[in-house]
Short mmCIF file of C-alpha atoms in Angstrom, two decimals:
data_model
loop_
_atom_site.label_atom_id
_atom_site.label_comp_id
_atom_site.label_asym_id
_atom_site.label_seq_id
_atom_site.Cartn_x
_atom_site.Cartn_y
_atom_site.Cartn_z
CA ARG A 1 12.12 -24.27 -20.50
CA LYS A 2 11.99 -21.01 -18.19
CA GLU A 3 8.23 -19.71 -18.44
CA VAL A 4 9.55 -16.42 -20.28
CA GLU A 5 13.50 -16.12 -21.52
CA GLN A 6 14.93 -12.74 -22.71
CA ASP A 7 18.10 -12.23 -24.64
CA PRO A 8 19.64 -10.17 -21.40
CA GLY A 9 22.38 -8.28 -24.05
CA PRO A 10 23.60 -5.82 -23.22
CA PHE A 11 22.79 -4.21 -27.33
CA ASN A 12 24.65 -1.46 -27.31
CA VAL A 13 23.51 0.49 -30.73
CA PRO A 14 24.36 4.53 -31.62
CA GLU A 15 21.53 7.29 -31.58
CA GLY A 16 19.06 6.89 -34.84
CA ALA A 17 19.68 2.74 -34.80
CA THR A 18 16.60 0.79 -35.45
CA VAL A 19 16.71 -1.62 -32.74
CA ALA A 20 14.88 -5.75 -31.92
CA PHE A 21 14.46 -7.89 -29.43
CA ASN A 22 12.61 -11.01 -28.63
CA CYS A 23 10.77 -12.71 -25.55
CA THR A 24 9.40 -16.69 -25.49
CA TYR A 25 7.59 -17.91 -24.04
CA SER A 26 6.39 -21.17 -22.17
CA ASN A 27 2.28 -21.32 -21.54
CA SER A 28 0.70 -21.50 -24.85
CA ALA A 29 -2.22 -20.43 -22.77
CA SER A 30 -1.29 -17.10 -22.37
CA GLN A 31 -3.09 -14.32 -23.58
CA SER A 32 -2.04 -11.00 -23.14
CA PHE A 33 1.67 -9.48 -22.75
CA PHE A 34 3.56 -6.61 -21.42
CA TRP A 35 6.95 -4.87 -22.30
CA TYR A 36 8.06 -2.82 -19.23
CA ARG A 37 10.90 -0.67 -19.60
CA GLN A 38 13.31 -0.47 -15.83
CA ASP A 39 15.96 2.61 -16.04
CA CYS A 40 18.71 2.55 -12.78
CA ARG A 41 17.72 1.35 -9.72
CA LYS A 42 14.04 2.13 -10.49
CA GLU A 43 10.80 1.12 -10.82
CA PRO A 44 9.53 -1.39 -14.18
CA LYS A 45 7.08 0.69 -15.71
CA LEU A 46 4.53 0.12 -18.42
CA LEU A 47 5.93 0.46 -21.48
CA MET A 48 3.46 -1.45 -24.25
CA SER A 49 0.52 -4.22 -24.04
CA VAL A 50 0.41 -6.60 -26.15
CA TYR A 51 -3.29 -8.11 -26.60
CA SER A 52 -3.34 -9.49 -30.44
CA SER A 53 -0.79 -9.82 -33.20
CA GLY A 54 0.82 -6.84 -32.38
CA ASN A 55 0.78 -3.08 -31.41
CA GLU A 56 2.82 0.05 -32.56
CA ASP A 57 3.07 3.25 -30.32
CA GLY A 58 5.28 6.02 -31.91
CA ARG A 59 9.21 4.83 -32.68
CA PHE A 60 7.79 1.41 -30.46
CA THR A 61 6.51 -1.69 -31.93
CA ALA A 62 5.56 -4.57 -30.54
CA GLN A 63 4.66 -7.52 -32.16
CA LEU A 64 3.25 -11.21 -30.88
CA ASN A 65 3.46 -14.36 -32.83
CA ARG A 66 1.74 -17.14 -31.12
CA ALA A 67 2.28 -19.67 -32.92
CA SER A 68 6.11 -19.88 -31.98
CA GLN A 69 5.39 -18.70 -28.93
CA TYR A 70 7.14 -15.24 -29.15
CA ILE A 71 6.91 -11.79 -28.43
CA SER A 72 9.27 -8.78 -29.80
CA LEU A 73 10.11 -5.12 -29.19
CA LEU A 74 10.92 -2.91 -32.00
CA ILE A 75 12.69 0.28 -31.17
CA ARG A 76 13.14 3.03 -34.67
CA ASP A 77 15.08 6.22 -34.15
CA SER A 78 17.04 5.11 -31.08
CA LYS A 79 17.28 8.27 -28.20
CA LEU A 80 19.80 8.35 -26.04
CA SER A 81 16.61 8.19 -23.31
CA ASP A 82 15.83 4.58 -24.73
CA SER A 83 18.82 3.08 -23.05
CA ALA A 84 17.42 1.07 -20.11
CA THR A 85 16.23 -2.90 -19.64
CA TYR A 86 13.34 -4.02 -21.19
CA LEU A 87 11.43 -6.31 -19.09
CA CYS A 88 9.17 -8.84 -20.90
CA VAL A 89 6.16 -9.78 -18.74
CA VAL A 90 3.47 -12.34 -19.53
CA PRO A 91 0.35 -12.88 -16.89
CA LEU A 92 -0.12 -17.04 -16.02
CA ARG A 93 -2.68 -17.86 -14.31
CA SER A 94 -3.04 -15.83 -10.58
CA LYS A 95 1.27 -14.71 -11.75
CA ILE A 96 2.80 -11.75 -13.39
CA ILE A 97 6.21 -13.98 -15.11
CA PHE A 98 9.04 -10.99 -15.73
CA GLY A 99 11.89 -12.12 -18.24
CA SER A 100 14.74 -11.55 -16.28
CA GLY A 101 15.57 -8.51 -18.68
CA THR A 102 17.41 -7.47 -22.13
CA ARG A 103 19.88 -3.95 -21.55
CA LEU A 104 20.00 -1.18 -24.25
CA SER A 105 22.69 1.17 -23.95
CA ILE A 106 22.41 3.79 -27.23
CA ARG A 107 25.64 5.74 -27.45
CA PRO A 108 26.22 8.82 -29.41
CA SER B 1 -5.24 4.71 -11.65
CA GLN B 2 -4.12 2.77 -9.42
CA THR B 3 -1.44 4.30 -6.71
CA ILE B 4 1.21 2.18 -4.67
CA HIS B 5 2.76 3.92 -1.54
CA GLN B 6 6.30 1.46 -0.26
CA TRP B 7 8.03 2.22 2.13
CA PRO B 8 10.71 3.07 3.11
CA ALA B 9 12.69 3.94 0.21
CA THR B 10 15.58 2.25 1.44
CA LEU B 11 17.33 0.29 4.64
CA VAL B 12 19.83 -1.45 5.88
CA GLN B 13 19.77 -3.51 8.31
CA PRO B 14 21.90 -5.87 10.59
CA VAL B 15 22.01 -9.76 9.96
CA GLY B 16 19.81 -11.57 12.49
CA SER B 17 17.34 -8.19 12.81
CA PRO B 18 13.75 -8.19 12.09
CA LEU B 19 11.96 -7.38 9.06
CA SER B 20 8.77 -5.15 8.13
CA LEU B 21 7.96 -3.67 3.83
CA GLU B 22 4.32 -2.64 4.07
CA CYS B 23 2.60 -2.10 1.10
CA THR B 24 -0.41 0.04 0.10
CA VAL B 25 -2.56 1.26 -2.88
CA GLU B 26 -5.41 3.21 -3.62
CA GLY B 27 -7.40 3.69 -6.21
CA THR B 28 -8.76 0.10 -6.61
CA SER B 29 -10.53 -2.63 -4.84
CA ASN B 30 -9.42 -6.42 -4.66
CA PRO B 31 -6.25 -6.25 -6.46
CA ASN B 32 -3.62 -8.82 -6.74
CA LEU B 33 -0.95 -7.83 -4.95
CA TYR B 34 2.70 -9.29 -5.53
CA TRP B 35 5.79 -9.08 -3.66
CA TYR B 36 9.20 -8.90 -5.76
CA ARG B 37 12.47 -8.89 -5.20
CA GLN B 38 15.17 -8.34 -7.23
CA ALA B 39 19.12 -8.63 -6.70
CA ALA B 40 21.65 -5.76 -8.60
CA GLY B 41 22.04 -6.73 -11.81
CA ARG B 42 19.31 -9.76 -12.06
CA GLY B 43 16.22 -9.69 -12.81
CA LEU B 44 12.83 -9.65 -10.53
CA GLN B 45 11.95 -12.48 -9.27
CA LEU B 46 8.82 -13.41 -7.68
CA LEU B 47 8.77 -14.02 -3.70
CA PHE B 48 4.65 -14.12 -2.92
CA TYR B 49 1.21 -13.01 -4.40
CA SER B 50 -2.00 -12.67 -2.57
CA VAL B 51 -6.27 -12.61 -4.37
CA GLY B 52 -7.72 -11.66 -1.14
CA ILE B 53 -7.36 -10.93 1.84
CA GLY B 54 -5.23 -13.59 4.32
CA GLN B 55 -4.51 -15.96 1.09
CA ILE B 56 -0.57 -15.65 0.18
CA SER B 57 0.82 -18.07 -1.97
CA SER B 58 4.81 -18.28 -1.57
CA GLU B 59 6.53 -19.02 -4.59
CA VAL B 60 10.60 -19.63 -2.93
CA PRO B 61 10.91 -21.02 -0.16
CA GLN B 62 12.90 -19.05 2.11
CA ASN B 63 13.02 -17.24 5.83
CA LEU B 64 10.89 -14.40 4.83
CA SER B 65 6.71 -13.92 5.41
CA ALA B 66 3.51 -12.46 3.46
CA SER B 67 0.69 -11.51 5.01
CA ARG B 68 -2.76 -9.66 3.55
CA PRO B 69 -4.25 -8.29 6.45
CA GLN B 70 -7.07 -5.36 4.34
CA ASP B 71 -7.42 -5.95 1.31
CA ARG B 72 -5.17 -3.28 -0.39
CA GLN B 73 -2.42 -4.17 2.68
CA PHE B 74 0.12 -6.12 1.97
CA ILE B 75 3.45 -6.75 4.04
CA LEU B 76 6.61 -8.38 3.65
CA SER B 77 8.72 -10.23 7.00
CA SER B 78 11.14 -11.72 8.55
CA LYS B 79 12.27 -12.66 11.47
CA LYS B 80 15.73 -12.39 11.56
CA LEU B 81 17.25 -11.29 8.01
CA LEU B 82 21.08 -12.67 6.37
CA LEU B 83 23.36 -10.88 3.56
CA SER B 84 21.61 -12.91 0.92
CA ASP B 85 18.01 -11.03 1.71
CA SER B 86 19.91 -7.54 0.37
CA GLY B 87 17.55 -6.19 -2.90
CA PHE B 88 15.82 -4.17 -4.31
CA TYR B 89 11.94 -5.49 -2.98
CA LEU B 90 8.81 -3.95 -4.71
CA CYS B 91 5.41 -4.04 -4.65
CA ALA B 92 3.17 -4.55 -7.56
CA SER B 93 -0.44 -4.42 -7.91
CA SER B 94 -2.74 -5.75 -10.57
CA THR B 95 -7.14 -5.25 -11.46
CA GLY B 96 -6.68 -8.64 -13.55
CA LEU B 97 -4.49 -10.08 -15.75
CA ASN B 98 -5.29 -8.42 -18.77
CA TYR B 99 -4.11 -5.36 -17.51
CA GLY B 100 -0.64 -3.61 -16.63
CA TYR B 101 0.74 -3.69 -13.32
CA THR B 102 1.55 -0.67 -11.54
CA PHE B 103 4.98 -1.11 -9.24
CA GLY B 104 5.53 0.56 -6.29
CA SER B 105 8.73 2.64 -5.28
CA GLY B 106 10.49 -0.37 -4.00
CA THR B 107 12.57 -0.70 -1.17
CA ARG B 108 16.31 -0.74 -1.26
CA LEU B 109 17.01 -3.14 1.69
CA THR B 110 21.12 -3.60 2.27
CA VAL B 111 21.73 -6.22 5.26
CA VAL B 112 25.42 -5.87 7.24
#
């Protein structure tokens, strides 16, 4: 099993829709988790951090399920500008493990 | 807050030529530093990480090497580039596992 796994997508949804995607991790010792957003040909940028059961920031909600070892990202009322690749990040000891990313495309 | 300077933004190099990419960090001390590579349309592959001066851990066997001569300087090198070394190289910094990670703007390397 990979250390961090994501559905690669692409997810193609209409503007205004709600979309969610998951990320599973293999090491139960991981304590903190992050979602990053990467636009085409740009560096990843921090979107949200998840330390306990969840975190909400406007239209974005991140949830952590330690028993099943996955984190999820929910985007409500999606905008065209939400189109990007979303990367799940799991720190493990001194390393940062990135998922391969989920591509999201919002259509008008 | 941390700022990472990475240069150059783009680079075209012939096969067999050497490579040196530099990354410097401002706004923090004793960070963990990382080099990632992203091939076109692919995820981020961790190449090297460093927890301190002179301490380098390699994740993937290859013809690349890394060095950390100063606390806030991280260098990625190669003696002879291969076509397969083409990609988007990103330097990242972290002050602890429970904090976010800051990325440099990346270097897009094309080996021809």
